[in-house]
Short mmCIF file of C-alpha atoms and ligand atoms in Angstrom, two decimals:
data_model
loop_
_atom_site.label_atom_id
_atom_site.label_comp_id
_atom_site.label_asym_id
_atom_site.label_seq_id
_atom_site.Cartn_x
_atom_site.Cartn_y
_atom_site.Cartn_z
CA MET B 102 -14.19 -19.69 26.41
CA LYS B 103 -11.13 -21.27 25.25
CA ARG B 104 -10.26 -21.59 21.52
CA PRO B 105 -11.70 -24.39 19.77
CA ALA B 106 -9.43 -26.44 17.61
CA ALA B 107 -9.14 -24.98 13.72
CA LYS B 108 -11.59 -27.83 12.36
CA ASN B 109 -14.15 -27.73 15.20
CA ALA B 110 -14.79 -23.20 14.46
CA LYS B 111 -18.91 -23.57 14.29
CA THR B 112 -19.75 -20.20 13.80
CA ILE B 113 -18.23 -18.17 11.29
CA ALA B 114 -18.31 -13.96 11.18
CA CYS B 115 -18.47 -12.67 7.68
CA VAL B 116 -17.83 -8.64 8.22
CA GLY B 117 -18.74 -6.98 4.61
CA GLY B 118 -20.72 -9.28 2.10
CA GLY B 119 -19.45 -7.45 -0.99
CA TYR B 120 -18.43 -9.73 -4.08
CA ILE B 121 -15.81 -11.58 -1.83
CA GLY B 122 -17.23 -11.46 1.99
CA ALA B 123 -20.91 -12.79 0.35
CA GLY B 124 -18.25 -15.18 -1.92
CA TRP B 125 -16.88 -16.61 1.44
CA ALA B 126 -20.27 -16.59 3.50
CA ALA B 127 -21.46 -18.87 0.55
CA TYR B 128 -18.53 -20.99 0.90
CA PHE B 129 -18.11 -21.35 4.98
CA LEU B 130 -21.56 -22.41 4.04
CA ALA B 131 -21.33 -25.03 1.77
CA GLN B 132 -19.35 -26.07 4.47
CA GLY B 133 -21.25 -26.81 6.77
CA LYS B 134 -21.00 -23.80 9.37
CA ASP B 135 -23.37 -21.26 10.46
CA VAL B 136 -22.20 -17.72 9.12
CA VAL B 137 -23.46 -14.27 11.06
CA LEU B 138 -22.82 -11.19 8.14
CA SER B 139 -22.86 -7.31 8.51
CA ASP B 140 -23.15 -4.75 6.17
CA PRO B 141 -23.10 -1.40 6.40
CA GLY B 142 -23.88 -0.78 2.72
CA PRO B 143 -27.61 -0.21 1.15
CA ASP B 144 -29.45 -3.60 0.71
CA ALA B 145 -26.76 -5.48 2.27
CA GLU B 146 -28.21 -8.38 2.88
CA ALA B 147 -30.32 -9.12 -0.50
CA LYS B 148 -26.73 -8.20 -2.42
CA ALA B 149 -25.57 -10.85 -0.54
CA ARG B 150 -27.75 -13.32 -0.62
CA VAL B 151 -28.14 -12.83 -4.60
CA ILE B 152 -24.69 -13.69 -4.27
CA ILE B 153 -24.98 -16.56 -2.17
CA ASP B 154 -27.53 -18.04 -4.78
CA GLN B 155 -25.10 -17.79 -7.58
CA ALA B 156 -22.25 -19.44 -5.81
CA TRP B 157 -24.65 -22.30 -4.46
CA PRO B 158 -24.95 -24.25 -7.51
CA TYR B 159 -20.99 -24.70 -8.19
CA LEU B 160 -20.96 -24.77 -4.68
CA LYS B 161 -23.54 -28.24 -4.66
CA LYS B 162 -21.24 -29.40 -7.72
CA LEU B 163 -17.81 -29.17 -5.42
CA GLY B 164 -20.01 -30.67 -3.41
CA LEU B 165 -21.60 -29.93 0.11
CA ALA B 166 -20.41 -30.66 4.06
CA LYS B 167 -23.05 -33.05 5.73
CA GLY B 168 -26.01 -30.18 7.67
CA ALA B 169 -24.75 -27.51 5.03
CA SER B 170 -28.04 -24.87 3.87
CA LYS B 171 -28.37 -21.97 2.87
CA LYS B 172 -30.41 -21.87 6.19
CA ARG B 173 -28.01 -21.23 8.20
CA PHE B 174 -27.20 -17.76 6.95
CA ARG B 175 -27.78 -15.02 9.26
CA PHE B 176 -27.53 -10.76 8.80
CA ALA B 177 -26.25 -9.21 11.27
CA GLY B 178 -27.33 -5.52 12.47
CA SER B 179 -24.16 -4.24 13.50
CA VAL B 180 -20.26 -5.40 13.47
CA ALA B 181 -20.96 -6.07 16.90
CA GLU B 182 -22.98 -8.41 16.96
CA ALA B 183 -21.72 -10.34 13.77
CA VAL B 184 -18.55 -11.37 15.95
CA ALA B 185 -20.18 -11.61 19.12
CA ASP B 186 -20.58 -15.57 19.32
CA ALA B 187 -18.04 -16.35 16.03
CA ASP B 188 -15.70 -18.58 16.36
CA PHE B 189 -13.70 -17.04 13.20
CA VAL B 190 -14.08 -13.82 11.52
CA GLN B 191 -13.27 -13.19 8.05
CA GLU B 192 -13.21 -9.21 7.04
CA SER B 193 -13.61 -8.53 3.76
CA ALA B 194 -14.40 -4.46 3.82
CA PRO B 195 -13.27 -2.47 1.02
CA ASP B 196 -9.61 -1.92 0.69
CA ARG B 197 -8.64 0.87 2.58
CA GLU B 198 -6.25 0.79 5.60
CA ASP B 199 -7.26 3.12 7.06
CA LEU B 200 -10.90 2.05 7.16
CA LYS B 201 -9.67 -1.95 8.10
CA ILE B 202 -7.18 -0.38 11.17
CA ALA B 203 -10.89 1.35 12.59
CA LEU B 204 -12.91 -2.06 11.58
CA PHE B 205 -10.33 -4.45 13.52
CA ALA B 206 -10.54 -2.43 16.35
CA GLU B 207 -13.88 -2.58 16.85
CA MET B 208 -14.27 -6.37 15.89
CA ASP B 209 -11.35 -6.71 18.59
CA ALA B 210 -13.01 -5.13 21.19
CA HIS B 211 -16.14 -7.24 20.80
CA ALA B 212 -15.63 -10.23 19.36
CA ARG B 213 -14.20 -13.09 21.89
CA PRO B 214 -10.38 -12.34 23.62
CA ASP B 215 -8.96 -15.38 21.61
CA THR B 216 -10.84 -15.85 18.40
CA ILE B 217 -8.91 -15.31 15.11
CA LEU B 218 -9.64 -12.52 13.43
CA ALA B 219 -8.71 -12.15 9.53
CA SER B 220 -9.02 -10.63 7.00
CA SER B 221 -9.29 -10.30 3.39
CA SER B 222 -7.23 -7.49 2.06
CA SER B 223 -4.50 -7.20 -0.66
CA ALA B 224 -2.80 -5.29 0.15
CA PHE B 225 -1.99 -4.02 3.82
CA LEU B 226 0.47 -4.92 5.98
CA PRO B 227 -1.41 -7.18 8.53
CA SER B 228 1.37 -5.06 11.00
CA ARG B 229 -1.07 -2.21 10.30
CA LEU B 230 -4.54 -3.74 10.52
CA GLN B 231 -3.61 -4.96 13.81
CA SER B 232 -1.93 -1.35 15.44
CA ARG B 233 -4.74 -0.80 17.10
CA CYS B 234 -6.12 -4.10 18.95
CA LYS B 235 -5.71 -5.24 22.46
CA HIS B 236 -5.32 -8.90 21.40
CA PRO B 237 -3.22 -8.00 17.99
CA ASP B 238 -1.83 -11.78 18.34
CA ARG B 239 -5.07 -13.24 16.74
CA VAL B 240 -4.47 -11.00 14.01
CA VAL B 241 -4.06 -12.03 10.47
CA ILE B 242 -4.66 -11.73 6.74
CA GLY B 243 -6.27 -14.75 5.11
CA HIS B 244 -6.21 -12.94 1.80
CA PRO B 245 -8.83 -14.81 -0.68
CA PHE B 246 -8.81 -15.30 -4.76
CA ALA B 247 -11.82 -14.60 -7.00
CA PRO B 248 -13.90 -15.65 -6.75
CA SER B 249 -13.40 -16.35 -3.32
CA TYR B 250 -16.16 -19.43 -2.97
CA LEU B 251 -14.49 -21.29 -5.39
CA VAL B 252 -10.42 -20.45 -6.19
CA PRO B 253 -8.73 -22.55 -3.09
CA LEU B 254 -5.62 -20.45 -2.52
CA VAL B 255 -6.00 -18.89 0.81
CA GLU B 256 -2.46 -16.36 2.01
CA VAL B 257 -1.90 -16.73 5.39
CA VAL B 258 0.21 -13.72 6.57
CA GLY B 259 1.25 -12.41 10.23
CA GLY B 260 2.00 -8.92 11.94
CA LYS B 261 4.90 -7.84 13.80
CA LYS B 262 2.33 -8.88 16.94
CA THR B 263 0.80 -12.18 15.42
CA SER B 264 1.41 -15.31 16.99
CA ARG B 265 2.60 -18.21 15.55
CA GLN B 266 -0.60 -20.31 17.60
CA ALA B 267 -2.75 -17.80 15.57
CA MET B 268 -0.89 -17.85 12.19
CA GLN B 269 -1.57 -22.09 12.65
CA TRP B 270 -4.78 -21.77 13.79
CA ALA B 271 -5.75 -20.05 10.39
CA PHE B 272 -3.52 -22.32 8.12
CA ASP B 273 -5.43 -25.39 10.04
CA PHE B 274 -8.72 -23.48 9.07
CA TYR B 275 -9.10 -23.08 5.86
CA GLU B 276 -7.37 -26.63 5.37
CA SER B 277 -10.17 -27.68 7.30
CA ILE B 278 -12.49 -26.80 5.35
CA GLY B 279 -11.46 -27.66 1.39
CA LYS B 280 -8.93 -24.15 1.43
CA LYS B 281 -5.49 -24.77 0.09
CA ALA B 282 -3.96 -22.86 2.45
CA MET B 283 -0.20 -20.84 3.07
CA LYS B 284 1.63 -19.25 5.47
CA LEU B 285 4.31 -16.53 4.22
CA ASN B 286 7.15 -16.46 6.86
CA LYS B 287 7.39 -12.54 7.19
CA GLU B 288 4.97 -9.81 6.16
CA ILE B 289 4.62 -7.88 2.87
CA GLU B 290 2.59 -5.91 1.05
CA SER B 291 0.11 -7.00 -2.16
CA TYR B 292 2.12 -10.66 -0.29
CA VAL B 293 2.47 -13.50 -2.91
CA ALA B 294 0.47 -14.82 -5.73
CA ASN B 295 -1.05 -10.53 -6.84
CA ARG B 296 3.23 -10.10 -6.86
CA ILE B 297 3.79 -12.25 -9.48
CA GLN B 298 0.49 -11.45 -11.32
CA HIS B 299 1.30 -7.46 -11.26
CA VAL B 300 4.90 -9.11 -13.07
CA VAL B 301 2.91 -11.30 -15.67
CA PHE B 302 0.80 -8.56 -16.10
CA GLU B 303 3.04 -5.04 -16.47
CA GLU B 304 5.34 -7.63 -18.95
CA ALA B 305 1.77 -8.29 -20.89
CA ALA B 306 1.26 -4.71 -20.83
CA SER B 307 4.82 -3.43 -21.96
CA LEU B 308 4.70 -6.26 -25.01
CA VAL B 309 1.83 -4.11 -26.21
CA ASP B 310 2.75 -1.15 -25.53
CA GLN B 311 5.65 -2.05 -27.53
CA GLY B 312 3.16 -3.39 -30.80
CA ILE B 313 4.47 -6.74 -30.29
CA CYS B 314 1.16 -8.40 -30.07
CA THR B 315 -2.01 -6.89 -28.98
CA TYR B 316 -4.23 -8.13 -25.55
CA ASP B 317 -6.27 -10.80 -27.43
CA ASP B 318 -2.49 -12.37 -28.17
CA ILE B 319 -1.48 -11.80 -24.41
CA ASP B 320 -4.57 -13.79 -23.13
CA THR B 321 -4.02 -16.47 -26.30
CA ALA B 322 -0.34 -17.06 -25.30
CA VAL B 323 -0.67 -17.20 -21.27
CA ALA B 324 -4.28 -19.79 -21.17
CA TYR B 325 -2.93 -22.66 -23.73
CA GLY B 326 0.46 -21.81 -22.59
CA PRO B 327 2.03 -21.24 -19.60
CA GLY B 328 -1.66 -21.24 -17.96
CA MET B 329 -2.49 -24.55 -18.87
CA ARG B 330 0.40 -26.10 -17.56
CA TRP B 331 0.68 -23.56 -13.59
CA ALA B 332 -3.36 -24.46 -13.32
CA PHE B 333 -1.40 -27.56 -11.25
CA ALA B 334 2.50 -27.31 -11.69
CA GLY B 335 3.79 -23.87 -10.31
CA PRO B 336 6.91 -22.05 -12.38
CA SER B 337 9.54 -23.89 -10.58
CA THR B 338 7.94 -27.28 -10.80
CA CYS B 339 7.63 -26.50 -15.00
CA TYR B 340 11.33 -25.29 -14.74
CA HIS B 341 11.19 -27.96 -13.68
CA LEU B 342 9.53 -29.71 -16.23
CA GLY B 343 11.18 -28.78 -19.28
CA GLY B 344 14.79 -29.76 -17.96
CA GLY B 345 13.81 -33.08 -20.19
CA LYS B 346 15.37 -36.48 -18.48
CA GLY B 347 17.97 -34.26 -16.68
CA GLY B 348 14.95 -31.90 -14.82
CA ILE B 349 15.93 -28.91 -12.70
CA ARG B 350 19.56 -29.36 -12.62
CA HIS B 351 19.92 -29.61 -16.33
CA MET B 352 18.54 -26.63 -16.93
CA ILE B 353 20.52 -24.41 -14.06
CA ASP B 354 23.57 -25.91 -16.07
CA HIS B 355 21.79 -25.15 -19.32
CA PHE B 356 20.40 -22.07 -19.04
CA GLY B 357 23.06 -20.56 -16.12
CA TRP B 358 21.75 -19.14 -12.28
CA LYS B 359 21.87 -15.50 -11.69
CA ARG B 360 20.90 -15.68 -7.77
CA GLY B 361 24.11 -17.08 -6.07
CA PRO B 362 24.33 -20.82 -4.87
CA LYS B 363 22.20 -20.50 -1.44
CA ALA B 364 19.43 -19.72 -3.82
CA LYS B 365 20.38 -22.54 -6.37
CA LYS B 366 20.49 -24.74 -3.26
CA ALA B 367 17.10 -23.49 -2.56
CA LEU B 368 15.61 -24.47 -5.69
CA ILE B 369 16.94 -27.67 -5.76
CA GLY B 370 16.13 -29.07 -2.41
CA SER B 371 12.28 -27.73 -3.14
CA ILE B 372 12.25 -30.04 -6.30
CA ASP B 373 14.11 -33.04 -4.78
CA GLY B 374 11.69 -31.97 -1.19
CA ARG B 375 9.01 -32.60 -3.90
CA TYR B 376 9.43 -34.67 -6.09
CA GLY B 377 12.75 -37.12 -5.75
CA HIS B 378 10.62 -39.99 -5.44
CA LEU B 379 9.36 -39.69 -8.71
CA ASP B 380 11.32 -40.29 -12.01
CA MET B 381 11.57 -37.76 -14.53
CA ALA B 382 9.00 -40.31 -16.71
CA GLU B 383 6.20 -40.10 -13.71
CA LEU B 384 6.32 -36.86 -13.70
CA GLU B 385 6.45 -36.44 -16.75
CA ALA B 386 3.14 -38.95 -16.93
CA TRP B 387 1.06 -37.22 -14.11
CA ARG B 388 1.65 -33.70 -16.28
CA ASP B 389 0.24 -35.34 -18.85
CA ASP B 390 -2.86 -36.55 -17.17
CA ASN B 391 -3.51 -33.75 -15.95
CA LEU B 392 -2.93 -31.26 -18.89
CA LEU B 393 -5.24 -33.98 -21.12
CA ALA B 394 -8.04 -33.41 -17.72
CA ILE B 395 -7.82 -29.84 -18.19
CA MET B 396 -7.68 -29.85 -22.07
CA LYS B 397 -11.11 -31.43 -21.73
CA GLY B 398 -12.57 -30.13 -18.72
CA LEU B 399 -12.72 -26.63 -20.61
CA LYS B 400 -15.39 -24.75 -22.01
CA ALA B 401 -15.49 -22.26 -24.57
CA VAL B 402 -16.81 -18.33 -24.36
CA PRO B 403 -20.42 -18.65 -24.73
CA ALA B 404 -21.05 -16.82 -28.10
CA LYS B 405 -22.32 -13.56 -28.75
CA LYS B 406 -25.65 -13.19 -29.74
CA SER B 407 -25.90 -11.56 -33.23
CA GLY B 408 -28.92 -8.67 -31.60
CA ALA B 409 -27.23 -8.11 -28.62
CA ALA B 410 -24.64 -7.31 -30.13
CA LYS B 411 -25.57 -5.12 -32.57
CA LYS B 412 -27.23 -3.17 -29.46
CA ALA B 413 -24.01 -2.86 -27.77
CA ALA B 414 -22.06 -1.76 -30.54
CA PRO B 415 -21.93 1.98 -31.33
CA ALA B 416 -23.44 2.97 -35.04
CA LYS B 417 -19.90 3.15 -36.70
CA LYS B 418 -18.90 4.94 -40.09
CA PRO B 419 -18.22 3.07 -42.98
CA ALA B 420 -14.20 2.94 -42.50
CA ALA B 421 -14.17 2.23 -39.31
CA LYS B 422 -17.04 -0.83 -40.47
CA LYS B 423 -14.16 -1.97 -43.00
CA LYS B 424 -11.91 -2.78 -40.12
CA ALA B 425 -14.00 -3.94 -37.92
CA ALA B 426 -14.57 -6.56 -40.61
CA ALA B 427 -11.48 -7.87 -41.13
CA LYS B 428 -10.71 -8.25 -37.01
CA LYS B 429 -13.28 -10.18 -36.95
CA SER B 430 -11.93 -12.56 -38.85
CA THR B 431 -8.97 -12.96 -37.64
CA THR B 432 -10.55 -13.42 -33.89
CA LYS B 433 -12.38 -16.20 -35.79
CA LYS B 434 -9.14 -18.18 -37.86
CA LYS B 435 -7.64 -17.88 -34.33
CA ALA B 436 -10.56 -19.26 -31.90
N1 NAD Q 13 -11.93 -8.10 -6.11
C1 NAD Q 13 -11.36 -9.16 -5.69
O1 NAD Q 13 -10.68 -9.53 -6.47
C2 NAD Q 13 -10.44 -9.65 -4.64
C3 NAD Q 13 -9.63 -10.86 -4.25
C4 NAD Q 13 -9.10 -10.85 -3.29
C5 NAD Q 13 -9.06 -9.82 -1.93
N2 NAD Q 13 -10.42 -9.01 -2.18
C6 NAD Q 13 -10.28 -8.23 -1.08
O2 NAD Q 13 -11.19 -8.22 -0.17
C7 NAD Q 13 -11.99 -6.96 0.52
C8 NAD Q 13 -13.73 -6.68 -0.15
O3 NAD Q 13 -13.37 -6.79 -1.69
P1 NAD Q 13 -14.94 -6.82 -2.33
O4 NAD Q 13 -13.87 -6.89 -3.78
O5 NAD Q 13 -15.28 -7.84 -2.02
O6 NAD Q 13 -15.67 -5.36 -2.69
P2 NAD Q 13 -16.60 -4.83 -2.59
O7 NAD Q 13 -17.23 -3.63 -2.80
O8 NAD Q 13 -17.50 -5.35 -3.64
O9 NAD Q 13 -17.53 -5.38 -0.45
C9 NAD Q 13 -16.82 -4.47 0.02
C10 NAD Q 13 -18.31 -4.59 0.61
O10 NAD Q 13 -17.88 -3.84 2.19
C11 NAD Q 13 -18.82 -3.39 2.97
N3 NAD Q 13 -18.35 -2.40 3.84
C12 NAD Q 13 -17.97 -0.87 3.50
N4 NAD Q 13 -17.52 -0.55 4.85
C13 NAD Q 13 -18.24 -2.31 5.81
C14 NAD Q 13 -17.73 -2.13 7.20
N5 NAD Q 13 -17.24 -0.73 8.21
N6 NAD Q 13 -17.67 -3.21 8.15
C15 NAD Q 13 -18.57 -4.36 6.84
N7 NAD Q 13 -18.08 -3.92 6.32
C16 NAD Q 13 -18.37 -2.93 4.78
C17 NAD Q 13 -19.51 -2.64 1.87
O11 NAD Q 13 -20.53 -2.31 1.81
C18 NAD Q 13 -19.23 -3.66 0.60
O12 NAD Q 13 -20.80 -4.41 0.54
C19 NAD Q 13 -10.76 -6.47 -0.11
O13 NAD Q 13 -9.88 -5.92 1.03
C20 NAD Q 13 -9.97 -6.65 -1.42
O14 NAD Q 13 -8.65 -6.08 -1.77
C21 NAD Q 13 -10.67 -9.09 -3.32
#
């Protein structure tokens, strides 16, 4: 059987049904697909159904596709059974390379030879995962962000033996179900978004280690500052906006440029390609509209229930109590 057009993929196999795999299952169901899930863990079916049930109200709010139903979920007793009739396979087993290499060999042996096999892995090179497959050309990484039933990004990464057609099919498939897919030009461990997150977290931990601020402050700094803008405009767009009417060219003139002419051309070209048709006032209006939408939509963290807080907190000595009271009053001020 020939590979269907990406948008027509109807039956999806989820191999591994934990936090990410069952989240994927919920999302595929909401997109009107038939989902077959396999997972050898104890009570795996019941656990996956709990995650699907938890996701469903949010997916309803996001908008269900025509024909979408939780009834189109089926639990399979084995990987072979799950992938046999699948038009697409999303693997979400634990992040152990040996396990995933063996699992890809097994999926490869039982799926139709042209069915795309994608891994949710957060780290591994697809060249390694496809190393024991007879049809390695159809193996890709399709790395989601938690919760996989809501966050749009999926990073599509190919290995040395992945075909361009398979990369494009996976990209088109994720886009056709409303995800925001992005293709990497070449493979690298941990891909792009996690590498960026990692750098931010390492710097945050270093600032705390140096006594500059606390982890509370770090979260405040990111969530109320750059994080608000990053929700709709990544770092390069923010850099452009930071330059005021002069945009990215002004930023480069003002702060200098360390990365050579090729990288400079790539940055300016990217900005001009996306925003060259707008003047800065129009781009700033777009930024402000989005900021307002986010600021108005955000919900506060649910308040502590007094009884529960007392239960959870360990018994405190008098001195510790004083310290805790002082901390509570500063936290209140910040909120
Ligand atoms: N948790 C995250 O934030 C996150 C985000 C993006 C990607 N990922 C990736 O998703 C994958 C799954 O992570 P998770 O957080 O859902 O882990 P998890 O532990 O919640 O789920 C893993 C599931 O795989 C099952 N499993 C074990 N062996 C299996 C096998 N041979 N075949 C099929 N299923 C098997 C387990 O029983 C379990 O239910 C990992 O590759 C991880 O790197 C995780």
